[in-house]
Amino acid sequence: MRLSEFFLPTLKENPKEAQIASHLYMLRAGMIRQSSAGIYSWLPLGFKALKKIEQIVREEQDRAGCQELLMPTIQPAEIWQESGRYDDYGKEMLRITDRHDRKMLFGPTNEEIITEIVRNTIHSYKDLPKILYHQQWKFRDEVRPRFGIMRGREFLMKDSYSFDLDQAGARVSYNKMFVAYLRTFARMGLKAIPMQADSGAIGGDMSHEFMVLADTGESEVYCHKGILEIEIPADDVDYAADLQLIVDKWTSLYAATDEKADEAQHHELGDDLVTARGIEVGHIFYFGDKYSKAMGATVAGPDGKDVVIEMGSYGIGVSRLVGAVIEASHDDDGIIWPEAVAPFKIGIINLRAGDKACDAACEDAYAKLLESGVEVLYDDRDERGGAKFANMDLIGLPWQLLIGPRGLKDGKVEVKNRASGEKEELSIEAALSKLTG
Ligand code: 5CA
């Protein structure tokens, strides 16, 4: 993509409404624009990052054996009346009436719809277990939407739902999601700690929140410092094997959100206790038959008798993760994208647009990088070098390729690593092979 053509409405000034780095930089780097309170449009740079995150989430869900589908945003009230949550959900639910006076709502979550699908399609224990998921926009009329897309009213969530014949099976599904979540967040360069959590409006008696530690997090969290050092399961983790040992390793050390904090534990841990703030990027729940019983989701068991299906649900804040990654990785100049979620891997800066040799070298490098399949943004604009550097640092692509007349005289270009700030002078060939390697 040529920057002269790219829709990247960056801002020079700090917008007043931004209180935290991710909100500030997402606005300044032209990633999002607010439409109304807590509701945002995703502009091309932001949308690219969002898609990268969505894809990592998808790959790790699929690896764990989940199947993707897509459920609607607008749901009928009836199924929520069946589960008993229609009234309970209160003002957070956006209620709509259609032209036939039917009560509808914009889904804040999907337990009811998926339970309805399963009760109408799965009738035998032989068709269990199943874990189904989608990535779909949700609406919650939050009292205080804030921090940009971090606490939005409309937000993208990955939500999975597990269906098992019995509690032991449901535990296996829960463990799969637990491990998949550890891997998902680690791939985005995040350290997300699973913590005992309250199950709130979703319900159930086993629940973990995955918290990214950051000063700007909304929740107060506590954990044993040892948990920060536990290794993430590798990509060849066997989801068919017993994952209990991995889950036990993580859950045997104390880690809790504010609602589950245990003062006695804090006292006992002493210097081993970490007190921090956290951003909730995922939340998993086991709730047994809460929805399946109320909505009549049963299967014929091995002995022919009806069995109520055991369920769990598992959410990831996909749009919130874009903010969480920025909170975890930025400096005073802007965003520092981890490569896995960067909207482009490389930014080329032409330091003297209009200069024949410079233009030719940039065009050549741009073409070669594209050819090798790398995502590259080429700043071909006729602007001062200083402005281009600042812009490239702000949008935070992991690598910068700086091409200017002075270096070119000796056949040299510069490669800058955004995270470390290190610059290396190399021949064009060496630079290209480093960047495509
Ligand atoms: N049905 C369950 C799991 S599928 C559920 O809705 N869980 S949740 O309420 O915990 O939401 C899942 C994740 O969505 C949260 O962990 C959080 O990362 C994200 N999320 C929740 N509310 C918001 C919001 N207002 N803005 C952005 N992300 C949110």
Tab-separated table of C-alpha atoms and ligand atoms in Angstrom:
chain	number	residue	atom	x	y	z
A	1	MET	CA	0.000	0.000	0.000
A	2	ARG	CA	1.250	3.460	-0.909
A	3	LEU	CA	0.788	5.955	1.890
A	4	SER	CA	-0.143	8.630	-0.689
A	5	GLU	CA	-3.239	6.531	-1.473
A	6	PHE	CA	-3.920	4.960	1.919
A	7	PHE	CA	-6.855	6.243	3.972
A	8	LEU	CA	-4.938	7.100	7.136
A	9	PRO	CA	-6.395	10.199	8.809
A	10	THR	CA	-3.731	10.733	11.490
A	11	LEU	CA	-3.981	13.518	14.071
A	12	LYS	CA	-1.103	15.744	15.158
A	13	GLU	CA	-2.759	16.897	18.363
A	14	ASN	CA	-3.780	14.733	21.296
A	15	PRO	CA	-7.576	14.425	21.338
A	16	LYS	CA	-9.002	15.632	24.649
A	17	GLU	CA	-11.286	12.643	25.172
A	18	ALA	CA	-8.431	10.112	25.300
A	19	GLN	CA	-7.379	9.218	28.849
A	20	ILE	CA	-5.238	6.169	28.115
A	21	ALA	CA	-2.498	5.405	25.578
A	22	SER	CA	-4.445	2.921	23.473
A	23	HIS	CA	-7.377	5.285	22.986
A	24	LEU	CA	-5.038	8.185	22.259
A	25	TYR	CA	-2.936	6.305	19.727
A	26	MET	CA	-5.874	4.586	18.046
A	27	LEU	CA	-7.373	8.008	17.367
A	28	ARG	CA	-4.082	9.670	16.442
A	29	ALA	CA	-2.983	6.806	14.173
A	30	GLY	CA	-6.285	6.958	12.283
A	31	MET	CA	-7.393	3.477	13.387
A	32	ILE	CA	-10.864	4.318	14.700
A	33	ARG	CA	-13.398	7.108	14.790
A	34	GLN	CA	-16.237	7.436	17.268
A	35	SER	CA	-19.734	7.363	15.829
A	36	SER	CA	-21.587	7.772	19.131
A	37	ALA	CA	-20.697	6.984	22.749
A	38	GLY	CA	-18.995	3.575	22.846
A	39	ILE	CA	-19.651	2.928	19.136
A	40	TYR	CA	-16.788	3.140	16.674
A	41	SER	CA	-15.955	2.786	13.005
A	42	TRP	CA	-12.814	0.851	12.248
A	43	LEU	CA	-10.723	2.619	9.606
A	44	PRO	CA	-8.345	0.616	7.391
A	45	LEU	CA	-5.305	0.572	9.731
A	46	GLY	CA	-7.401	-0.378	12.750
A	47	PHE	CA	-9.440	-2.882	10.793
A	48	LYS	CA	-6.274	-4.639	9.615
A	49	ALA	CA	-5.093	-5.075	13.220
A	50	LEU	CA	-8.549	-6.270	14.261
A	51	LYS	CA	-8.539	-8.882	11.476
A	52	LYS	CA	-5.092	-10.120	12.536
A	53	ILE	CA	-6.343	-10.654	16.068
A	54	GLU	CA	-9.524	-12.301	14.848
A	55	GLN	CA	-7.440	-14.704	12.738
A	56	ILE	CA	-5.170	-15.735	15.642
A	57	VAL	CA	-8.254	-16.344	17.782
A	58	ARG	CA	-9.735	-18.454	14.959
A	59	GLU	CA	-6.576	-20.517	14.440
A	60	GLU	CA	-6.324	-21.365	18.132
A	61	GLN	CA	-10.026	-22.197	18.438
A	62	ASP	CA	-9.782	-24.478	15.408
A	63	ARG	CA	-6.607	-26.091	16.736
A	64	ALA	CA	-8.497	-26.959	19.930
A	65	GLY	CA	-11.205	-28.669	17.875
A	66	CYS	CA	-13.888	-25.963	17.944
A	67	GLN	CA	-16.084	-25.311	14.909
A	68	GLU	CA	-16.875	-21.835	13.612
A	69	LEU	CA	-20.366	-20.718	12.676
A	70	LEU	CA	-22.102	-17.352	12.579
A	71	MET	CA	-25.172	-16.393	14.575
A	72	PRO	CA	-27.170	-13.189	14.098
A	73	THR	CA	-26.767	-9.935	16.010
A	74	ILE	CA	-30.535	-9.443	16.340
A	75	GLN	CA	-32.298	-12.011	18.490
A	76	PRO	CA	-35.951	-12.685	19.361
A	77	ALA	CA	-37.015	-11.938	22.963
A	78	GLU	CA	-38.801	-15.301	23.330
A	79	ILE	CA	-35.676	-17.377	23.864
A	80	TRP	CA	-34.486	-14.942	26.537
A	81	GLN	CA	-37.865	-15.199	28.229
A	82	GLU	CA	-37.411	-18.983	28.179
A	83	SER	CA	-34.021	-18.810	29.871
A	84	GLY	CA	-35.336	-16.235	32.324
A	85	ARG	CA	-32.740	-13.613	31.405
A	86	TYR	CA	-34.982	-11.211	29.467
A	87	ASP	CA	-35.957	-9.231	32.539
A	88	ASP	CA	-32.766	-9.902	34.517
A	89	TYR	CA	-30.532	-8.308	31.907
A	90	GLY	CA	-32.030	-4.908	32.609
A	91	LYS	CA	-30.963	-1.713	30.898
A	92	GLU	CA	-27.782	-3.141	29.439
A	93	MET	CA	-29.846	-4.909	26.800
A	94	LEU	CA	-30.813	-2.893	23.731
A	95	ARG	CA	-34.438	-3.804	23.110
A	96	ILE	CA	-36.026	-3.358	19.703
A	97	THR	CA	-39.567	-3.798	18.394
A	98	ASP	CA	-40.002	-4.836	14.757
A	99	ARG	CA	-42.846	-3.742	12.411
A	100	HIS	CA	-44.995	-6.671	13.557
A	101	ASP	CA	-44.618	-5.562	17.153
A	102	ARG	CA	-42.357	-8.502	17.882
A	103	LYS	CA	-39.909	-7.930	20.674
A	104	MET	CA	-36.323	-8.283	19.498
A	105	LEU	CA	-32.944	-7.332	20.961
A	106	PHE	CA	-29.368	-6.720	19.876
A	107	GLY	CA	-27.484	-9.681	21.360
A	108	PRO	CA	-25.207	-8.945	24.340
A	109	THR	CA	-24.163	-12.653	24.276
A	110	ASN	CA	-25.452	-15.845	22.637
A	111	GLU	CA	-26.150	-18.623	25.161
A	112	GLU	CA	-29.862	-18.649	24.292
A	113	ILE	CA	-29.503	-18.818	20.487
A	114	ILE	CA	-26.885	-21.543	20.532
A	115	THR	CA	-28.894	-23.582	23.061
A	116	GLU	CA	-31.929	-23.270	20.799
A	117	ILE	CA	-29.913	-24.458	17.780
A	118	VAL	CA	-28.503	-27.420	19.672
A	119	ARG	CA	-31.793	-28.518	21.254
A	120	ASN	CA	-33.353	-28.576	17.771
A	121	THR	CA	-30.518	-30.455	16.075
A	122	ILE	CA	-28.661	-32.688	18.529
A	123	HIS	CA	-30.728	-35.536	19.932
A	124	SER	CA	-28.265	-38.275	20.770
A	125	TYR	CA	-25.293	-38.473	23.119
A	126	LYS	CA	-23.402	-39.833	20.100
A	127	ASP	CA	-23.332	-36.306	18.613
A	128	LEU	CA	-21.598	-34.901	21.707
A	129	PRO	CA	-19.243	-33.365	22.623
A	130	LYS	CA	-19.263	-30.216	20.497
A	131	ILE	CA	-17.674	-26.804	20.892
A	132	LEU	CA	-19.149	-24.173	18.564
A	133	TYR	CA	-18.005	-20.574	18.249
A	134	HIS	CA	-18.423	-17.378	16.327
A	135	GLN	CA	-16.918	-13.912	16.172
A	136	GLN	CA	-19.761	-11.464	16.087
A	137	TRP	CA	-20.595	-7.925	17.186
A	138	LYS	CA	-22.334	-7.566	20.514
A	139	PHE	CA	-24.175	-4.646	22.065
A	140	ARG	CA	-24.254	-3.836	25.766
A	141	ASP	CA	-25.635	-0.491	26.805
A	142	GLU	CA	-22.841	0.053	29.335
A	143	VAL	CA	-23.482	2.761	31.939
A	144	ARG	CA	-20.024	4.154	31.377
A	145	PRO	CA	-18.523	3.317	27.994
A	146	ARG	CA	-14.935	4.530	28.162
A	147	PHE	CA	-11.344	4.240	27.032
A	148	GLY	CA	-12.333	3.972	23.366
A	149	ILE	CA	-12.892	0.416	22.205
A	150	MET	CA	-11.765	-0.974	25.590
A	151	ARG	CA	-15.209	-0.620	27.103
A	152	GLY	CA	-17.455	-0.026	24.144
A	153	ARG	CA	-21.171	-0.449	23.774
A	154	GLU	CA	-20.767	-2.222	20.439
A	155	PHE	CA	-17.803	-4.591	20.470
A	156	LEU	CA	-16.506	-7.692	18.709
A	157	MET	CA	-16.498	-10.848	20.793
A	158	LYS	CA	-15.424	-14.388	20.119
A	159	ASP	CA	-17.848	-16.582	21.999
A	160	SER	CA	-17.663	-20.364	22.155
A	161	TYR	CA	-20.173	-22.745	23.664
A	162	SER	CA	-19.458	-26.314	24.752
A	163	PHE	CA	-21.976	-29.164	24.909
A	164	ASP	CA	-21.194	-32.345	26.812
A	165	LEU	CA	-23.002	-35.373	28.150
A	166	ASP	CA	-21.736	-35.077	31.708
A	167	GLN	CA	-19.706	-32.984	34.108
A	168	ALA	CA	-16.475	-34.835	33.432
A	169	GLY	CA	-16.889	-34.088	29.713
A	170	ALA	CA	-17.673	-30.437	30.426
A	171	ARG	CA	-14.456	-30.206	32.438
A	172	VAL	CA	-12.510	-31.560	29.449
A	173	SER	CA	-14.060	-28.865	27.237
A	174	TYR	CA	-13.320	-26.180	29.840
A	175	ASN	CA	-9.689	-27.292	29.977
A	176	LYS	CA	-9.384	-27.167	26.178
A	177	MET	CA	-10.548	-23.575	26.175
A	178	PHE	CA	-8.298	-22.720	29.111
A	179	VAL	CA	-5.252	-23.968	27.190
A	180	ALA	CA	-6.389	-22.426	23.887
A	181	TYR	CA	-6.698	-19.048	25.632
A	182	LEU	CA	-3.184	-19.236	27.070
A	183	ARG	CA	-1.863	-19.833	23.551
A	184	THR	CA	-4.090	-17.240	21.866
A	185	PHE	CA	-2.989	-14.311	24.031
A	186	ALA	CA	0.678	-15.372	24.035
A	187	ARG	CA	0.683	-15.349	20.235
A	188	MET	CA	-0.326	-11.675	20.368
A	189	GLY	CA	2.641	-10.918	22.588
A	190	LEU	CA	0.452	-10.643	25.689
A	191	LYS	CA	0.900	-12.179	29.083
A	192	ALA	CA	-2.673	-12.953	30.135
A	193	ILE	CA	-3.061	-14.541	33.560
A	194	PRO	CA	-6.062	-16.787	34.256
A	195	MET	CA	-7.655	-15.703	37.549
A	196	GLN	CA	-10.533	-16.950	39.651
A	197	ALA	CA	-13.460	-14.740	38.807
A	198	ASP	CA	-17.060	-13.975	39.499
A	199	SER	CA	-19.449	-15.390	36.907
A	200	GLY	CA	-21.875	-12.432	36.967
A	201	ALA	CA	-24.766	-12.344	34.489
A	202	ILE	CA	-23.632	-15.501	32.707
A	203	GLY	CA	-23.853	-17.630	35.860
A	204	GLY	CA	-22.214	-20.900	36.889
A	205	ASP	CA	-19.792	-22.016	39.553
A	206	MET	CA	-16.438	-22.255	37.773
A	207	SER	CA	-15.017	-19.274	35.991
A	208	HIS	CA	-11.683	-17.743	35.061
A	209	GLU	CA	-10.932	-14.303	33.730
A	210	PHE	CA	-7.812	-13.830	31.620
A	211	MET	CA	-6.182	-10.605	32.709
A	212	VAL	CA	-3.422	-8.650	30.978
A	213	LEU	CA	-1.504	-6.720	33.610
A	214	ALA	CA	-1.446	-2.998	32.788
A	215	ASP	CA	-1.607	0.150	34.908
A	216	THR	CA	-4.621	1.340	32.947
A	217	GLY	CA	-6.612	-1.863	33.531
A	218	GLU	CA	-10.083	-1.433	34.995
A	219	SER	CA	-9.783	-4.208	37.585
A	220	GLU	CA	-7.654	-4.645	40.667
A	221	VAL	CA	-6.004	-8.084	40.518
A	222	TYR	CA	-3.785	-10.207	42.750
A	223	CYS	CA	-1.521	-13.145	41.986
A	224	HIS	CA	1.420	-15.208	43.148
A	225	LYS	CA	4.485	-13.880	41.343
A	226	GLY	CA	5.392	-17.418	40.230
A	227	ILE	CA	2.432	-17.489	37.858
A	228	LEU	CA	4.125	-14.864	35.673
A	229	GLU	CA	6.856	-17.368	34.847
A	230	ILE	CA	4.818	-20.432	33.874
A	231	GLU	CA	5.473	-21.639	30.345
A	232	ILE	CA	2.787	-21.352	27.662
A	233	PRO	CA	1.723	-24.696	26.109
A	234	ALA	CA	3.492	-25.265	22.761
A	235	ASP	CA	1.743	-25.362	19.391
A	236	ASP	CA	1.873	-29.148	19.325
A	237	VAL	CA	-0.117	-29.420	22.549
A	238	ASP	CA	-2.323	-32.497	22.221
A	239	TYR	CA	-5.931	-31.453	22.743
A	240	ALA	CA	-6.997	-35.099	22.715
A	241	ALA	CA	-4.815	-35.779	25.764
A	242	ASP	CA	-5.654	-34.972	29.391
A	243	LEU	CA	-5.005	-31.244	29.862
A	244	GLN	CA	-5.739	-31.277	33.584
A	245	LEU	CA	-2.042	-31.206	34.483
A	246	ILE	CA	-1.500	-28.000	32.502
A	247	VAL	CA	-4.589	-26.371	34.013
A	248	ASP	CA	-3.550	-27.465	37.516
A	249	LYS	CA	-0.118	-25.915	37.050
A	250	TRP	CA	-1.756	-22.542	36.406
A	251	THR	CA	-4.543	-22.776	38.936
A	252	SER	CA	-2.480	-24.143	41.825
A	253	LEU	CA	-0.892	-20.714	42.300
A	254	TYR	CA	-3.108	-17.984	43.734
A	255	ALA	CA	-4.538	-15.540	41.172
A	256	ALA	CA	-7.805	-13.688	41.698
A	257	THR	CA	-9.714	-10.652	40.577
A	258	ASP	CA	-11.023	-8.167	43.104
A	259	GLU	CA	-14.366	-9.955	43.670
A	260	LYS	CA	-12.592	-13.216	44.526
A	261	ALA	CA	-9.692	-11.720	46.477
A	262	ASP	CA	-8.746	-13.615	49.627
A	263	GLU	CA	-7.129	-11.442	52.300
A	264	ALA	CA	-5.767	-14.452	54.203
A	265	GLN	CA	-3.918	-15.610	51.088
A	266	HIS	CA	-2.473	-12.147	50.583
A	267	HIS	CA	-1.120	-12.185	54.101
A	268	GLU	CA	0.383	-15.613	53.661
A	269	LEU	CA	2.030	-14.796	50.322
A	270	GLY	CA	3.816	-11.705	51.638
A	271	ASP	CA	6.531	-10.684	49.168
A	272	ASP	CA	5.353	-13.279	46.666
A	273	LEU	CA	2.105	-11.396	46.160
A	274	VAL	CA	1.751	-9.228	43.048
A	275	THR	CA	-0.932	-6.544	43.268
A	276	ALA	CA	-1.673	-4.940	39.936
A	277	ARG	CA	-4.332	-3.680	37.598
A	278	GLY	CA	-5.595	-5.839	34.777
A	279	ILE	CA	-7.463	-5.692	31.479
A	280	GLU	CA	-9.956	-8.537	31.096
A	281	VAL	CA	-9.371	-9.975	27.614
A	282	GLY	CA	-11.181	-13.275	28.104
A	283	HIS	CA	-13.626	-14.948	30.435
A	284	ILE	CA	-14.573	-18.623	30.567
A	285	PHE	CA	-17.525	-20.143	32.386
A	286	TYR	CA	-18.774	-23.584	33.304
A	287	PHE	CA	-22.457	-23.379	34.149
A	288	GLY	CA	-23.716	-26.942	33.752
A	289	ASP	CA	-27.421	-27.094	32.947
A	290	LYS	CA	-28.389	-23.471	33.650
A	291	TYR	CA	-29.582	-22.838	30.080
A	292	SER	CA	-30.091	-26.379	28.817
A	293	LYS	CA	-32.501	-27.208	31.670
A	294	ALA	CA	-34.509	-24.001	31.345
A	295	MET	CA	-34.698	-24.374	27.569
A	296	GLY	CA	-35.133	-28.143	27.368
A	297	ALA	CA	-31.879	-29.073	25.616
A	298	THR	CA	-31.562	-32.805	26.194
A	299	VAL	CA	-30.150	-35.820	24.375
A	300	ALA	CA	-30.931	-39.499	24.603
A	301	GLY	CA	-28.157	-41.035	26.730
A	302	PRO	CA	-26.545	-44.454	26.176
A	303	ASP	CA	-29.413	-46.109	28.089
A	304	GLY	CA	-32.073	-44.284	26.059
A	305	LYS	CA	-33.023	-41.964	28.933
A	306	ASP	CA	-33.050	-38.175	28.412
A	307	VAL	CA	-30.010	-36.351	29.747
A	308	VAL	CA	-29.801	-32.573	30.150
A	309	ILE	CA	-26.762	-31.270	28.266
A	310	GLU	CA	-23.836	-29.810	30.262
A	311	MET	CA	-22.665	-26.469	28.972
A	312	GLY	CA	-19.960	-23.843	29.260
A	313	SER	CA	-19.294	-20.562	27.467
A	314	TYR	CA	-16.033	-18.889	26.640
A	315	GLY	CA	-15.584	-15.274	25.569
A	316	ILE	CA	-12.714	-13.250	24.161
A	317	GLY	CA	-12.881	-9.473	23.724
A	318	VAL	CA	-11.560	-9.368	20.163
A	319	SER	CA	-11.941	-5.604	19.658
A	320	ARG	CA	-10.756	-4.906	23.226
A	321	LEU	CA	-7.593	-6.888	22.444
A	322	VAL	CA	-6.495	-4.269	19.908
A	323	GLY	CA	-6.445	-1.796	22.801
A	324	ALA	CA	-4.862	-4.280	25.204
A	325	VAL	CA	-1.989	-4.957	22.792
A	326	ILE	CA	-1.346	-1.215	22.501
A	327	GLU	CA	-1.526	-0.726	26.280
A	328	ALA	CA	1.086	-3.459	26.644
A	329	SER	CA	3.294	-2.214	23.820
A	330	HIS	CA	3.840	1.492	23.150
A	331	ASP	CA	6.210	4.349	23.995
A	332	ASP	CA	6.059	8.140	23.943
A	333	ASP	CA	6.232	8.181	20.148
A	334	GLY	CA	3.381	5.787	19.469
A	335	ILE	CA	2.374	2.175	19.032
A	336	ILE	CA	4.887	-0.703	18.905
A	337	TRP	CA	3.077	-3.566	17.157
A	338	PRO	CA	4.168	-7.110	17.920
A	339	GLU	CA	4.747	-8.686	14.501
A	340	ALA	CA	1.887	-11.177	14.826
A	341	VAL	CA	-0.783	-8.476	14.944
A	342	ALA	CA	0.879	-5.608	13.053
A	343	PRO	CA	-1.333	-4.132	10.317
A	344	PHE	CA	1.782	-4.086	8.075
A	345	LYS	CA	5.137	-5.657	8.852
A	346	ILE	CA	7.293	-2.991	7.205
A	347	GLY	CA	7.122	0.722	6.464
A	348	ILE	CA	9.366	2.071	3.713
A	349	ILE	CA	10.321	5.717	4.069
A	350	ASN	CA	11.424	7.541	0.946
A	351	LEU	CA	13.575	10.332	2.385
A	352	ARG	CA	13.675	12.362	-0.836
A	353	ALA	CA	10.526	11.751	-2.864
A	354	GLY	CA	11.091	13.206	-6.349
A	355	ASP	CA	14.777	12.297	-6.390
A	356	LYS	CA	15.233	9.852	-9.257
A	357	ALA	CA	17.639	7.458	-7.586
A	358	CYS	CA	15.642	7.490	-4.342
A	359	ASP	CA	12.320	6.898	-6.056
A	360	ALA	CA	13.784	4.058	-8.160
A	361	ALA	CA	15.356	2.324	-5.139
A	362	CYS	CA	12.141	2.649	-3.111
A	363	GLU	CA	9.947	1.392	-5.941
A	364	ASP	CA	12.271	-1.563	-6.436
A	365	ALA	CA	12.328	-2.445	-2.723
A	366	TYR	CA	8.543	-2.014	-2.501
A	367	ALA	CA	7.962	-4.329	-5.476
A	368	LYS	CA	10.344	-6.972	-4.135
A	369	LEU	CA	8.816	-6.952	-0.665
A	370	LEU	CA	5.306	-7.247	-2.084
A	371	GLU	CA	6.450	-10.073	-4.320
A	372	SER	CA	7.787	-11.995	-1.347
A	373	GLY	CA	4.369	-11.726	0.291
A	374	VAL	CA	5.273	-9.249	3.039
A	375	GLU	CA	2.742	-6.597	4.031
A	376	VAL	CA	4.359	-3.250	3.417
A	377	LEU	CA	3.326	0.372	3.632
A	378	TYR	CA	5.381	2.670	1.410
A	379	ASP	CA	5.597	6.324	2.446
A	380	ASP	CA	5.997	7.815	-1.027
A	381	ARG	CA	4.686	11.263	-0.056
A	382	ASP	CA	6.557	14.469	-0.694
A	383	GLU	CA	7.021	15.416	2.973
A	384	ARG	CA	9.871	16.304	5.318
A	385	GLY	CA	11.874	13.391	6.688
A	386	GLY	CA	11.063	14.408	10.273
A	387	ALA	CA	7.321	14.253	9.686
A	388	LYS	CA	7.652	10.869	8.017
A	389	PHE	CA	9.714	9.454	10.904
A	390	ALA	CA	7.200	10.688	13.452
A	391	ASN	CA	4.304	9.279	11.468
A	392	MET	CA	5.949	5.879	11.047
A	393	ASP	CA	6.800	5.721	14.759
A	394	LEU	CA	3.216	6.680	15.645
A	395	ILE	CA	1.629	3.896	13.591
A	396	GLY	CA	4.220	1.542	15.019
A	397	LEU	CA	5.008	-0.974	12.253
A	398	PRO	CA	7.664	-3.423	13.528
A	399	TRP	CA	10.267	-2.570	10.853
A	400	GLN	CA	11.190	0.584	8.975
A	401	LEU	CA	13.261	0.677	5.797
A	402	LEU	CA	14.782	4.124	5.378
A	403	ILE	CA	16.008	5.001	1.889
A	404	GLY	CA	17.723	8.338	1.293
A	405	PRO	CA	20.109	9.924	-1.226
A	406	ARG	CA	23.087	10.012	1.144
A	407	GLY	CA	23.124	6.276	1.870
A	408	LEU	CA	22.251	5.326	-1.656
A	409	LYS	CA	25.504	6.924	-2.932
A	410	ASP	CA	27.290	4.040	-1.176
A	411	GLY	CA	24.546	1.560	-2.036
A	412	LYS	CA	23.279	1.608	1.564
A	413	VAL	CA	19.877	1.823	3.238
A	414	GLU	CA	18.864	1.718	6.897
A	415	VAL	CA	16.710	-0.827	8.678
A	416	LYS	CA	15.157	0.303	11.949
A	417	ASN	CA	13.519	-1.907	14.511
A	418	ARG	CA	10.596	0.002	16.040
A	419	ALA	CA	10.688	-1.849	19.372
A	420	SER	CA	14.402	-1.521	20.163
A	421	GLY	CA	15.036	1.625	18.109
A	422	GLU	CA	18.160	-0.071	16.717
A	423	LYS	CA	19.245	1.034	13.282
A	424	GLU	CA	21.435	-0.968	10.946
A	425	GLU	CA	23.064	0.255	7.738
A	426	LEU	CA	22.948	-2.436	5.071
A	427	SER	CA	23.143	-2.940	1.319
A	428	ILE	CA	19.704	-3.025	-0.288
A	429	GLU	CA	20.012	-6.771	-0.902
A	430	ALA	CA	21.010	-7.479	2.698
A	431	ALA	CA	18.190	-5.271	3.990
A	432	LEU	CA	15.600	-7.031	1.856
A	433	SER	CA	16.808	-10.455	2.847
A	434	LYS	CA	16.743	-9.453	6.525
A	435	LEU	CA	13.190	-8.150	6.217
A	436	THR	CA	11.868	-11.127	4.297
A	437	GLY	CA	13.798	-13.732	6.298
B	1	5CA	N1	-21.169	-15.367	27.067
B	1	5CA	C1	-19.991	-15.140	27.831
B	1	5CA	C2	-18.813	-15.858	27.289
B	1	5CA	S1	-19.003	-16.317	25.662
B	1	5CA	C3	-19.722	-13.647	27.958
B	1	5CA	O1	-20.453	-12.839	27.437
B	1	5CA	N2	-18.669	-13.317	28.673
B	1	5CA	S2	-18.215	-11.840	29.079
B	1	5CA	O2	-19.331	-11.051	29.456
B	1	5CA	O3	-17.198	-11.984	30.059
B	1	5CA	O4	-17.580	-11.186	27.803
B	1	5CA	C4	-16.503	-11.816	27.153
B	1	5CA	C5	-15.389	-10.832	26.875
B	1	5CA	O5	-15.866	-9.772	26.069
B	1	5CA	C6	-14.829	-10.164	28.110
B	1	5CA	O6	-13.862	-10.964	28.731
B	1	5CA	C7	-14.229	-8.890	27.540
B	1	5CA	O7	-12.915	-9.144	27.057
B	1	5CA	C8	-15.137	-8.593	26.365
B	1	5CA	N3	-16.074	-7.493	26.692
B	1	5CA	C9	-17.119	-7.542	27.554
B	1	5CA	N4	-17.727	-6.348	27.611
B	1	5CA	C10	-17.067	-5.515	26.766
B	1	5CA	C11	-17.209	-4.162	26.378
B	1	5CA	N5	-18.201	-3.399	26.867
B	1	5CA	N6	-16.334	-3.630	25.484
B	1	5CA	C12	-15.341	-4.397	24.968
B	1	5CA	N7	-15.164	-5.692	25.283
B	1	5CA	C13	-15.999	-6.248	26.174
